[in-house]
PDB file of C-alpha atoms in Angstrom:
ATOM      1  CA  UNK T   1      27.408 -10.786  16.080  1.00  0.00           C
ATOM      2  CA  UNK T   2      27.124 -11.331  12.722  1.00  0.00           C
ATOM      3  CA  UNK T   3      24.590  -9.606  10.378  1.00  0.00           C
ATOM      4  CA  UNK T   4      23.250 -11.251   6.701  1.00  0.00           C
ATOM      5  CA  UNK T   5      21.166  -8.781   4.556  1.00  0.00           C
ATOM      6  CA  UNK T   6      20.767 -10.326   1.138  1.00  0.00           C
ATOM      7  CA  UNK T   7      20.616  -7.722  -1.347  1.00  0.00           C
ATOM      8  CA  UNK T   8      20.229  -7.445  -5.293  1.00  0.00           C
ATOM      9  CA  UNK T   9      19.769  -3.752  -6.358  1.00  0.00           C
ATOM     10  CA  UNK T  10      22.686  -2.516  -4.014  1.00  0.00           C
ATOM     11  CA  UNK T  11      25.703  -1.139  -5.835  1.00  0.00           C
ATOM     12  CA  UNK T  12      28.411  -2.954  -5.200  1.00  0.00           C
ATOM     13  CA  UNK T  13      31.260  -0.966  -3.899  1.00  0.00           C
ATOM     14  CA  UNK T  14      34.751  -2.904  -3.573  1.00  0.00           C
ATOM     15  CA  UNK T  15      36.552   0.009  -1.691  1.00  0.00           C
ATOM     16  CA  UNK T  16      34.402  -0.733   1.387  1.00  0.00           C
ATOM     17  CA  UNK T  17      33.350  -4.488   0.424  1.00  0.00           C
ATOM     18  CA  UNK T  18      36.476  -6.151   0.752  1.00  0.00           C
ATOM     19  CA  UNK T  19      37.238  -8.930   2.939  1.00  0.00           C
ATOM     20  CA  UNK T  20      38.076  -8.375   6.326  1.00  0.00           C
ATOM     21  CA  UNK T  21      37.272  -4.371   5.975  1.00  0.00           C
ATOM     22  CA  UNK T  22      35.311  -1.752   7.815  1.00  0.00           C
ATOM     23  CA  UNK T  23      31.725  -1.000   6.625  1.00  0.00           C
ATOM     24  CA  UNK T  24      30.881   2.327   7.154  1.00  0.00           C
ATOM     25  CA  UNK T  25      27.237   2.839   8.925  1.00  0.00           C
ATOM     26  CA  UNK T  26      25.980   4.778   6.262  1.00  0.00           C
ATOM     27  CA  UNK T  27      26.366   1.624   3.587  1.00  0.00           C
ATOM     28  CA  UNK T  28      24.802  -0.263   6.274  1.00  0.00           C
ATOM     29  CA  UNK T  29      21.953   1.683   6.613  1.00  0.00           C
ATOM     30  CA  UNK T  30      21.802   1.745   3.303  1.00  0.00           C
ATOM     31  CA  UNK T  31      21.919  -2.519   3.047  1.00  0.00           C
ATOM     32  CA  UNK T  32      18.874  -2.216   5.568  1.00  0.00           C
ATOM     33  CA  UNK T  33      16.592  -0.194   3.454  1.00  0.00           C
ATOM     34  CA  UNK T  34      17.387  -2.264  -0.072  1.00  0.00           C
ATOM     35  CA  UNK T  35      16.780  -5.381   1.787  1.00  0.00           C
ATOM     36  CA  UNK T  36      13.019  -3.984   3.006  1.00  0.00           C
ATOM     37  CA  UNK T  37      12.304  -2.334  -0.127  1.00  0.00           C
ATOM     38  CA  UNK T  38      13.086  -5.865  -2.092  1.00  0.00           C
ATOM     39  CA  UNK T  39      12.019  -8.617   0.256  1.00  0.00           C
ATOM     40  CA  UNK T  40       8.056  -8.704  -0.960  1.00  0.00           C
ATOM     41  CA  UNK T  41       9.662  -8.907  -4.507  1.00  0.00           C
ATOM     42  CA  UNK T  42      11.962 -11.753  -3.707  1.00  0.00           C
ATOM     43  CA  UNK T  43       8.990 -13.784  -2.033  1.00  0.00           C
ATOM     44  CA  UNK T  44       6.952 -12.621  -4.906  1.00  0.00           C
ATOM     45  CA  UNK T  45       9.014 -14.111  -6.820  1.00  0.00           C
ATOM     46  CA  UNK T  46       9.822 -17.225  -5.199  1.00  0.00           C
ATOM     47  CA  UNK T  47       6.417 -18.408  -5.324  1.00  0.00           C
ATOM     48  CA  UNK T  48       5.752 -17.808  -8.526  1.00  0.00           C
ATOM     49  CA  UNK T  49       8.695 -19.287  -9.627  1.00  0.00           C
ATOM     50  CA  UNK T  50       7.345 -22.405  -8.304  1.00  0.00           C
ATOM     51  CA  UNK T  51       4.035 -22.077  -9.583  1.00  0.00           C
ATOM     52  CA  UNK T  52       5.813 -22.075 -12.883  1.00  0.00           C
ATOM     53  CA  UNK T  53       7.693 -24.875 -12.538  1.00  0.00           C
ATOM     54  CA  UNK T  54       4.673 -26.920 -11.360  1.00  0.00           C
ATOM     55  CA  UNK T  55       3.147 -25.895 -14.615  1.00  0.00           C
ATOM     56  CA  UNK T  56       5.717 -27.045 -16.537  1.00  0.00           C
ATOM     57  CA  UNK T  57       5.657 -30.656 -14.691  1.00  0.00           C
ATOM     58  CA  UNK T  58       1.600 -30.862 -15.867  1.00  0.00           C
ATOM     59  CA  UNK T  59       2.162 -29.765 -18.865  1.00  0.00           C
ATOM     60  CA  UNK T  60       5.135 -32.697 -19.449  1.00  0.00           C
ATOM     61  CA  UNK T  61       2.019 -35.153 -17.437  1.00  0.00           C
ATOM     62  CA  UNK T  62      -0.817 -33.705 -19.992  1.00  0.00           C
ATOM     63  CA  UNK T  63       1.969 -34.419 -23.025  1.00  0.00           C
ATOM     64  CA  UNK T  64       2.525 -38.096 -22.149  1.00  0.00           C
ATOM     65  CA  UNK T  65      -1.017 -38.915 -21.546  1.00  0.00           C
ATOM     66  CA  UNK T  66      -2.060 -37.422 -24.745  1.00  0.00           C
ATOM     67  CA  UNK T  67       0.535 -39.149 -26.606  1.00  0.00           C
ATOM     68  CA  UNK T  68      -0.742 -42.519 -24.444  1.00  0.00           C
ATOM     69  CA  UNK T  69      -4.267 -41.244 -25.781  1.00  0.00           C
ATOM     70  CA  UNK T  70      -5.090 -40.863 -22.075  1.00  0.00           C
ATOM     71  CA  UNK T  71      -8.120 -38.198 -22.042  1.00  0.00           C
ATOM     72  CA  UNK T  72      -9.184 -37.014 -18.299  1.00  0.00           C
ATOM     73  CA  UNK T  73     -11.614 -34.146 -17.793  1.00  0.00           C
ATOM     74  CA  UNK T  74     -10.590 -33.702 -14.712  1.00  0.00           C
ATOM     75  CA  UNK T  75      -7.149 -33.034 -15.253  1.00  0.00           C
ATOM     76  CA  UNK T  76      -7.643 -30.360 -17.357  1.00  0.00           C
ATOM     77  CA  UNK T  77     -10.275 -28.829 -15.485  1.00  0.00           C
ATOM     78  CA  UNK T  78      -7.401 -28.814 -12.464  1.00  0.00           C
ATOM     79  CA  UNK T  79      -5.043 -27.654 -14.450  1.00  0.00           C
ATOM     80  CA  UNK T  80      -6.839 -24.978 -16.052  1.00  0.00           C
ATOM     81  CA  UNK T  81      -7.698 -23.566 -12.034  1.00  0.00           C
ATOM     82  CA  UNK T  82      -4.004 -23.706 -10.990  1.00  0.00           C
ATOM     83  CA  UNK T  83      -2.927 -21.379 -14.426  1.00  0.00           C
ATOM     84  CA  UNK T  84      -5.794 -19.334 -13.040  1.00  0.00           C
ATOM     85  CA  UNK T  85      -3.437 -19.048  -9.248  1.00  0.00           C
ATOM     86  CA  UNK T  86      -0.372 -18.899 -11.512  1.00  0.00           C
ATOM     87  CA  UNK T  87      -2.283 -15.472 -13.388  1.00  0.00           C
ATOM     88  CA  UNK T  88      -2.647 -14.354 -10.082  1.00  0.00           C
ATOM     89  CA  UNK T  89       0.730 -14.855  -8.537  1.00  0.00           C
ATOM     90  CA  UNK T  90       2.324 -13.163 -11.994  1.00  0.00           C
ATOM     91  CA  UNK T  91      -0.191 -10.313 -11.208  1.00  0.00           C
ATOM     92  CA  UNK T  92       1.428 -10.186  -7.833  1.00  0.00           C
ATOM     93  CA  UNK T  93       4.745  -9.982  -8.413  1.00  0.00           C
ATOM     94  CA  UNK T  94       3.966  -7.342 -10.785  1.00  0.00           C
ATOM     95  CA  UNK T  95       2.601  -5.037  -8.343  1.00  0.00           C
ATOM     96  CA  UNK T  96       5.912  -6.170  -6.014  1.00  0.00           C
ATOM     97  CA  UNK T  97       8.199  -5.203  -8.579  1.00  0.00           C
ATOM     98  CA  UNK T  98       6.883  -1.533  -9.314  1.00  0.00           C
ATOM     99  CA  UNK T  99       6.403  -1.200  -5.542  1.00  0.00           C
ATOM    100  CA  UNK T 100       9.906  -2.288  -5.175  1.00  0.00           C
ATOM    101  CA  UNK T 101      11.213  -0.141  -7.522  1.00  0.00           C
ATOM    102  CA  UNK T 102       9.159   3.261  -6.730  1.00  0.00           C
ATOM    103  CA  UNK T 103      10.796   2.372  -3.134  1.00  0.00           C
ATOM    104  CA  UNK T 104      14.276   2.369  -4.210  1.00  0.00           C
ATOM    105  CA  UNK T 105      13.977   5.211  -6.649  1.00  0.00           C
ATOM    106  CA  UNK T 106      12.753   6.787  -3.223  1.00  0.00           C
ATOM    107  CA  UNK T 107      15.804   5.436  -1.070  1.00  0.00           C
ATOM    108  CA  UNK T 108      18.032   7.390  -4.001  1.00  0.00           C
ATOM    109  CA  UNK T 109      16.162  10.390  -4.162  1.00  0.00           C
ATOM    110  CA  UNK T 110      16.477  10.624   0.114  1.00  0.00           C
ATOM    111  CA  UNK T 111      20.352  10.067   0.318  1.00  0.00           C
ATOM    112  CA  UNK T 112      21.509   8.967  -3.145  1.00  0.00           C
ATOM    113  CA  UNK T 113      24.159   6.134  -4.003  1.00  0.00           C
ATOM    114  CA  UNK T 114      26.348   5.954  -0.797  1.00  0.00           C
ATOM    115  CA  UNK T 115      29.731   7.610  -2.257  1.00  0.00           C
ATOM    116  CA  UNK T 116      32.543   5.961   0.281  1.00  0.00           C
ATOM    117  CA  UNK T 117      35.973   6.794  -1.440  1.00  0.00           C
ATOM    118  CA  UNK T 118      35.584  10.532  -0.064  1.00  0.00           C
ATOM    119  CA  UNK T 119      38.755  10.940   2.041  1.00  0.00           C
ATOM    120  CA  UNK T 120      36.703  11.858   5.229  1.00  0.00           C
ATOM    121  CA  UNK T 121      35.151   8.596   5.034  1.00  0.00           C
ATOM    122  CA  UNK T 122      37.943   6.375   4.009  1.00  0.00           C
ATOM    123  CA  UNK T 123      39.219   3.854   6.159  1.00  0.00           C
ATOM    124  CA  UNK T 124      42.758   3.040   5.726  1.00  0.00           C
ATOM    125  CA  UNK T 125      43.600   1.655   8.802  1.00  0.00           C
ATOM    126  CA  UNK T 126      43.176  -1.914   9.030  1.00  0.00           C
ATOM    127  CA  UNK T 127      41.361  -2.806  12.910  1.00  0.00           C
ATOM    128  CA  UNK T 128      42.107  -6.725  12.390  1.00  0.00           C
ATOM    129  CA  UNK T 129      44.966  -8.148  14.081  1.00  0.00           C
ATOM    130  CA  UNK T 130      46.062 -10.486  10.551  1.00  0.00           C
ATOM    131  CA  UNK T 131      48.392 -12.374  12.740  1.00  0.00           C
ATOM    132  CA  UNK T 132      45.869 -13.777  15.033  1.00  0.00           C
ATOM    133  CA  UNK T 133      42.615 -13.874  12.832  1.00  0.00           C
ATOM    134  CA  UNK T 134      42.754 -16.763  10.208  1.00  0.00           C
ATOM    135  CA  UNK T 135      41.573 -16.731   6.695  1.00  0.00           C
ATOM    136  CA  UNK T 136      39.454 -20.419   6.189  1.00  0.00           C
ATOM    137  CA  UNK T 137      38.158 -21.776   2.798  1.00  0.00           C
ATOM    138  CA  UNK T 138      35.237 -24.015   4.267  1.00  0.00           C
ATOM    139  CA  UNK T 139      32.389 -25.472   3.155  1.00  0.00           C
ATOM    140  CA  UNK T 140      29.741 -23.895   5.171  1.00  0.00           C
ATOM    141  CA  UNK T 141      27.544 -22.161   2.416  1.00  0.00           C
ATOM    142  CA  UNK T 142      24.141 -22.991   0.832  1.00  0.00           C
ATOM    143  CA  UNK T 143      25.089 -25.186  -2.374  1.00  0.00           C
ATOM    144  CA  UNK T 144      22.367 -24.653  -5.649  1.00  0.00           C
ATOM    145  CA  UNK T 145      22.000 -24.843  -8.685  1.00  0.00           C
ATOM    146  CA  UNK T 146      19.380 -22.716 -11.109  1.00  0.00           C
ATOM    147  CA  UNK T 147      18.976 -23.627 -14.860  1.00  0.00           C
ATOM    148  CA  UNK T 148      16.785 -21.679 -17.406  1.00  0.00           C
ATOM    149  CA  UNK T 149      16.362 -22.808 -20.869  1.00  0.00           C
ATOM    150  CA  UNK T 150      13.840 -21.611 -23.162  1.00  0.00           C
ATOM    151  CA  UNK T 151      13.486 -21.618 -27.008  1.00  0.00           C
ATOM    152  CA  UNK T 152      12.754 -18.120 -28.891  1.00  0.00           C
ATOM    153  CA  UNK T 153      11.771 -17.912 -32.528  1.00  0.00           C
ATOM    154  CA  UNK T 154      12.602 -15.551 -34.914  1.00  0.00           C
ATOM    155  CA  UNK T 155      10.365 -13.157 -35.852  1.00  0.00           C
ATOM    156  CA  UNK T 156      10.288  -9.760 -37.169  1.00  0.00           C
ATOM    157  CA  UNK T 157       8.439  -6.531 -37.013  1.00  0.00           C
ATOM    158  CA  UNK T 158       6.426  -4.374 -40.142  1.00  0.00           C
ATOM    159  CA  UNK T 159      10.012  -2.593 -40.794  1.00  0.00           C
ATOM    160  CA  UNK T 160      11.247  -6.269 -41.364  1.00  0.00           C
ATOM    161  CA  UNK T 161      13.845  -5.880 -38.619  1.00  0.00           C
ATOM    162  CA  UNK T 162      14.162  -9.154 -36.626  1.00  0.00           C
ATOM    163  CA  UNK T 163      12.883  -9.156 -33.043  1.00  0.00           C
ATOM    164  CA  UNK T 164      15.110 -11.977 -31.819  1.00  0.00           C
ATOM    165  CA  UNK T 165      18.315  -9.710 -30.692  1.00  0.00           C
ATOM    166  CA  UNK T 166      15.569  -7.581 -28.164  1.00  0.00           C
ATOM    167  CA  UNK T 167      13.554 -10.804 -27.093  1.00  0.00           C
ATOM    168  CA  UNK T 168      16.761 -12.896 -26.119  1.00  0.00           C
ATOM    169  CA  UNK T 169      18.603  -9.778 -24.438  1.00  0.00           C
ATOM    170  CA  UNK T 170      15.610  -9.018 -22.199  1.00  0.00           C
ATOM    171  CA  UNK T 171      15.157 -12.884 -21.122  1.00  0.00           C
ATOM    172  CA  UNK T 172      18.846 -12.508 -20.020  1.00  0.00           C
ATOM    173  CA  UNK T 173      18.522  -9.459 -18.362  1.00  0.00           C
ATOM    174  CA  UNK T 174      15.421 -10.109 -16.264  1.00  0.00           C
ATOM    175  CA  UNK T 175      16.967 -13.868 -14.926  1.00  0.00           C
ATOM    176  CA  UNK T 176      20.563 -11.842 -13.890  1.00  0.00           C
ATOM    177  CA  UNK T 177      18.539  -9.042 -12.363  1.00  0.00           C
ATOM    178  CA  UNK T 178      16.982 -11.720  -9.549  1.00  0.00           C
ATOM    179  CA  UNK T 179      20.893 -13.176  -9.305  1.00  0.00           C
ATOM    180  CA  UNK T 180      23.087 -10.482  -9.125  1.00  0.00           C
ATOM    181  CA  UNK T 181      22.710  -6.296  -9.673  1.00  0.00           C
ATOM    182  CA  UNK T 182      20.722  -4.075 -11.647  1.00  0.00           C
ATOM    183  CA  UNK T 183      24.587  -3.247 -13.494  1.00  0.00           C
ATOM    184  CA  UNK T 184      25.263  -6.631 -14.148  1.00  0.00           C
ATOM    185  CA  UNK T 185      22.388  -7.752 -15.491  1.00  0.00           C
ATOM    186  CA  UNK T 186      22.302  -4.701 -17.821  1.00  0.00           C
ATOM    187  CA  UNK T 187      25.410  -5.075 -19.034  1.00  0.00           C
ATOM    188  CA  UNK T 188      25.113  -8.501 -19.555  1.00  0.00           C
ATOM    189  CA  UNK T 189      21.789  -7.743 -21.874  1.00  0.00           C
ATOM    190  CA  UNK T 190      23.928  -5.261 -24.176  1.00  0.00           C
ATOM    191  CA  UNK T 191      26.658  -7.923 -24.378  1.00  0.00           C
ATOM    192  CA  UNK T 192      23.940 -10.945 -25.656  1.00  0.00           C
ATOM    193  CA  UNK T 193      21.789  -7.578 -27.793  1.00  0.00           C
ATOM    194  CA  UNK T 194      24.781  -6.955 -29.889  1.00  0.00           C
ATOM    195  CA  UNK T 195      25.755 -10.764 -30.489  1.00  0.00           C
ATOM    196  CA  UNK T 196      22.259 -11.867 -31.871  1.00  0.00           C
ATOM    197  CA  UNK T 197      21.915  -8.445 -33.886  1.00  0.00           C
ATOM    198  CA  UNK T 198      25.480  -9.308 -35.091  1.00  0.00           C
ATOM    199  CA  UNK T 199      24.025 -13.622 -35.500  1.00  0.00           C
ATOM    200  CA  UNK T 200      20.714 -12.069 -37.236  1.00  0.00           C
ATOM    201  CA  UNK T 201      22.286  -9.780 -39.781  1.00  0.00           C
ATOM    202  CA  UNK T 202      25.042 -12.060 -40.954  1.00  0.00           C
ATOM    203  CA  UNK T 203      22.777 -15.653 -40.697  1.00  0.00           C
ATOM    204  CA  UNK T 204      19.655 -17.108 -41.576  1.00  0.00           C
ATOM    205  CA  UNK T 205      18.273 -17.805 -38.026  1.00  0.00           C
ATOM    206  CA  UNK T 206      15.093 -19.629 -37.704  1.00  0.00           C
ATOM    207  CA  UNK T 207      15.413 -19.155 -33.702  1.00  0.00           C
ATOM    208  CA  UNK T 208      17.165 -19.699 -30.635  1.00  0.00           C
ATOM    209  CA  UNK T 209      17.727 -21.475 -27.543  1.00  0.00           C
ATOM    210  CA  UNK T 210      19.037 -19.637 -24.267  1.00  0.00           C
ATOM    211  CA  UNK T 211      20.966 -21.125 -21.525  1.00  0.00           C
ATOM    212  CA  UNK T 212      20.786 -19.379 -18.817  1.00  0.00           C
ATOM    213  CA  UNK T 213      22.239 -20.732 -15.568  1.00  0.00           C
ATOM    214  CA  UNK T 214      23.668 -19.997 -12.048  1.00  0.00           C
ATOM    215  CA  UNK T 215      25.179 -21.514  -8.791  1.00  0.00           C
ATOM    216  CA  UNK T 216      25.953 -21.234  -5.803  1.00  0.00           C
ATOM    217  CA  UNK T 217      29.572 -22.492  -3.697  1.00  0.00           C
ATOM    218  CA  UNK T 218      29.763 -24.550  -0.623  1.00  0.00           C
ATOM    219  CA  UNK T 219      32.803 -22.912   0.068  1.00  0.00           C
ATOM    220  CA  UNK T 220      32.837 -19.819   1.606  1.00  0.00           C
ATOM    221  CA  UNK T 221      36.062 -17.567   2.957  1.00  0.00           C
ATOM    222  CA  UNK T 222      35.785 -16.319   6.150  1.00  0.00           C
ATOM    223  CA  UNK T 223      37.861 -14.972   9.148  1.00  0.00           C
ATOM    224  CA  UNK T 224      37.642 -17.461  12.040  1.00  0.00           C
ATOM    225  CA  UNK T 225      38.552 -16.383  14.472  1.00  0.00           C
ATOM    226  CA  UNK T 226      38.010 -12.358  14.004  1.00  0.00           C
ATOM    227  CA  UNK T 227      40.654 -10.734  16.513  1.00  0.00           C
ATOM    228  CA  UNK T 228      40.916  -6.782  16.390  1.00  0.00           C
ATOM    229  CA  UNK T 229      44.309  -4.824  17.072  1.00  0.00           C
ATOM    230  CA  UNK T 230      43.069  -2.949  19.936  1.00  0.00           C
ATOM    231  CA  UNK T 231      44.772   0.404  18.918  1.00  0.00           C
ATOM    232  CA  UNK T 232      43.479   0.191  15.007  1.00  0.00           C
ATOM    233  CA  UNK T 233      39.915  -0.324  16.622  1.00  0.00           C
ATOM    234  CA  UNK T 234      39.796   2.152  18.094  1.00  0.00           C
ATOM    235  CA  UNK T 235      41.345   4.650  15.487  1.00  0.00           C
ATOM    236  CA  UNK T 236      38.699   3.544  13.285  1.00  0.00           C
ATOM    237  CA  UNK T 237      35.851   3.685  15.890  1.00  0.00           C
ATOM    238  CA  UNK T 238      36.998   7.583  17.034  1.00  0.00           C
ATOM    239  CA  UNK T 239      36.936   8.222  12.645  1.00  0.00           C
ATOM    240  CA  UNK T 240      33.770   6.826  12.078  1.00  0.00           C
ATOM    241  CA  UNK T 241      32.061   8.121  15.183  1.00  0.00           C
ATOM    242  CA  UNK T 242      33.993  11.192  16.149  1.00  0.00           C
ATOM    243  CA  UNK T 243      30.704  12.354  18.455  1.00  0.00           C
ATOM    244  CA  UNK T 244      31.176   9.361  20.423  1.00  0.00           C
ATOM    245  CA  UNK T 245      35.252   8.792  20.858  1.00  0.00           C
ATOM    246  CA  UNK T 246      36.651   5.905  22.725  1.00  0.00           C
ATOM    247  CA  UNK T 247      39.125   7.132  25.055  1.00  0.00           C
ATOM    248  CA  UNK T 248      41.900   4.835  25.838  1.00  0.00           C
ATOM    249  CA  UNK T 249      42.820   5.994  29.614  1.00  0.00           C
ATOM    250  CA  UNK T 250      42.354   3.021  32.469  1.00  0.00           C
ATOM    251  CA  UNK T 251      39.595   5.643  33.990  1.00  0.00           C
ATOM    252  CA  UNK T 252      38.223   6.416  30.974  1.00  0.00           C
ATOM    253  CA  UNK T 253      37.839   2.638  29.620  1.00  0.00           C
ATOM    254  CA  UNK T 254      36.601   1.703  32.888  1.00  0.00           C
ATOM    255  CA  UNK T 255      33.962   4.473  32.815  1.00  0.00           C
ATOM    256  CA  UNK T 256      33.197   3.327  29.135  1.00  0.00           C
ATOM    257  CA  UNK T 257      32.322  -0.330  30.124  1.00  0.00           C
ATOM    258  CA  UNK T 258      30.400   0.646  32.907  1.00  0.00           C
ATOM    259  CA  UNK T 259      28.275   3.217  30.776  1.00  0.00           C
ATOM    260  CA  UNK T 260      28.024   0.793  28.038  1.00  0.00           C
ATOM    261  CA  UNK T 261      25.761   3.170  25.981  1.00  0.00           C
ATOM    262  CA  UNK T 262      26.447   3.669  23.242  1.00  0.00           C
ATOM    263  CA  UNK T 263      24.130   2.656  19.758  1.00  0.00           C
ATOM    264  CA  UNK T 264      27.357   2.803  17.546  1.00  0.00           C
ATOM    265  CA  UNK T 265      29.067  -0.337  15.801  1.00  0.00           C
ATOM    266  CA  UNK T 266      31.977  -1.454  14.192  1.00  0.00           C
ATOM    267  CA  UNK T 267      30.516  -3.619  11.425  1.00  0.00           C
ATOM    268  CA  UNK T 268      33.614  -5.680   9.772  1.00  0.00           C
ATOM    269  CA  UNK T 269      32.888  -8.038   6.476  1.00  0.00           C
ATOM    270  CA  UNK T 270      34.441 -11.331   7.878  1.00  0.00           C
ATOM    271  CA  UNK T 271      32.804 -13.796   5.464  1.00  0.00           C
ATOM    272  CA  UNK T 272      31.934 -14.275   1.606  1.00  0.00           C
ATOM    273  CA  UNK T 273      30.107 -16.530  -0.325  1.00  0.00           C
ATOM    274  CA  UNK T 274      30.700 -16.938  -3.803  1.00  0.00           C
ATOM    275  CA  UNK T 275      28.940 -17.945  -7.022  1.00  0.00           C
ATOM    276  CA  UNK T 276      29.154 -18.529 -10.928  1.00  0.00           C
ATOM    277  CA  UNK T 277      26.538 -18.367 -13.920  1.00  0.00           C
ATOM    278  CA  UNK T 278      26.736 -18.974 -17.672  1.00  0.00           C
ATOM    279  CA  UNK T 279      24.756 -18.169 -20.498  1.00  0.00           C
ATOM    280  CA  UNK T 280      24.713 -20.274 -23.593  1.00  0.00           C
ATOM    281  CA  UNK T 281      23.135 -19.385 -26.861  1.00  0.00           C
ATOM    282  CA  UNK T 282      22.306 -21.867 -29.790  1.00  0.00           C
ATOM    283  CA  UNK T 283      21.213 -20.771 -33.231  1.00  0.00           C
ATOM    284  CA  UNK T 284      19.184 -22.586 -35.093  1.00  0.00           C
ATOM    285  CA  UNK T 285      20.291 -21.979 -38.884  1.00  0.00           C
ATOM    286  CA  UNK T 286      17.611 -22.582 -41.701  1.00  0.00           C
ATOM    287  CA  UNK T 287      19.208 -24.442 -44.424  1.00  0.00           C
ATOM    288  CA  UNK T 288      18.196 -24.734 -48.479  1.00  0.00           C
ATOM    289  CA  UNK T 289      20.745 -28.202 -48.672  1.00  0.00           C
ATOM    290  CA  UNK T 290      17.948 -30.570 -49.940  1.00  0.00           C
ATOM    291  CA  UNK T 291      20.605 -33.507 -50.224  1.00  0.00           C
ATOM    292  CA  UNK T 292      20.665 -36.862 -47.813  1.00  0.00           C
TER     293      UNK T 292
END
């Protein structure tokens, strides 16, 4: 069976994300409740992601007509009443964001960041037979493709300090923090922060545009088939679940099977899906060259 939980604010955790390794039930668990506490968020935000994009396409129809000197009353008057749905959409996925967030400050405050390089929970026994289960690069994955660009000018507060460096870094931070984690998108934020303060001391920057873009691969790698070592199995099942031991006598395994009751399972990553994004600043420089 296999099991996709698509998850942002989750830390990600190599020593028990790896290809082809055990996940322990407690990271599960923990997968479970960061993909309730975020799912009204990412519809939130779906839909008013495409309320803004539909906004953008009147606003490129309400350009040419005006430039055609096309006047319609109408128009306006229905595109006034959608920005009045896309208020209320932003106003919702406000309210989903703090509700997501109060919920997984409350997931951390009721069992914390799963730690999973203790030794009692570390899993060093690999239950995949690697001679019989195949590693495959195929293209079986969503392809997309998500662009962002946006034009920021400089400005700057009553202390005279510009506000670009903060303005930029945040725009960054908040498109990373729907594509990837809460860690990445932070760090990504300080990395663009100190550039522009670095741009804005040193440079005479009327403004600038940000690139911000991300994609998905076709190609995923993934074990096909998955084929356990019996004995590793079950050394890992009797660590993980030592209140519920598999016992490897004929009785005792047919006794098992017949039972069949147990709530426990082995969840093993067998697949991954991969995906790249860039970010792209240009500065626009003011310039005092008056010559042709």
């Amino acid at each position: 069976m296999s099991l996709i939980i698509p998850v942002s604010s989750a830390t990600y955790d190599p020593s028990s994300l790896g290809l082809g390794k055990v996940v322990p039930p407690e990271k599960m668990e923990y997968f479970r409740k960061v993909w309730l506490a975020e799912e009204p968020l990412r519809q939130a935000q779906k839909k008013l992601d495409s309320m803004v994009q539909s906004h953008g396409q009147l606003q490129r129809v309400n350009d040419q007509m005006e430039g055609m000197d096309v006047k319609s009353d109408e128009f306006k008057s229905e595109t006034e009443a959608f920005k009045n749905k896309m208020s209320q959409s932003a106003l919702a996925f406000a309210k989903a964001t703090i509700a997501a967030q109060e919920k997984l400050d409350e997931i951390e405050e009721q069992q914390g960041p799963p730690t999973f390089n203790s030794s009692s929970r570390r899993i060093a026994v690999n239950p995949l037979d690697t001679e019989k289960s195949e590693l495959k690069q195929t293209p079986v994955a969503s392809e997309s493709f998500t662009m962002d660009v946006q034009y920021f000018r400089n400005e700057f507060n009553s202390q005279g300090v510009s506000t670009l460096p903060a303005t930029v870094s945040r725009h960054i931070s908040e498109k990373y923090a729907v594509w990837s984690s809460p860690d990445i998108a932070n760090k990504m934020s300080k990395n663009a922060y100190h550039l522009m303060a670095s741009q804005s001391k040193n440079h005479p920057i009327l403004g600038t545009i940000a690139v911000v873009a991300n994609c998905t691969h076709k190609k995923a790698d993934f074990y096909d088939p998955v084929v356990l070592n019996n004995k590793n199995a079950v050394q890992v099942w009797n660590k993980l679940f030592p209140d519920d031991k598999l016992k490897t006598s004929k009785e005792a395994i047919e006794e098992q099977v017949k039972a069949a009751s147990s709530k426990n399972a082995l969840h093993i990553l067998s697949g991954t899906t991969k995906s790249s994004s860039f970010v792209g600043l240009v500065h626009l420089m003011k310039s005092d060259d008056e010559t042709n």
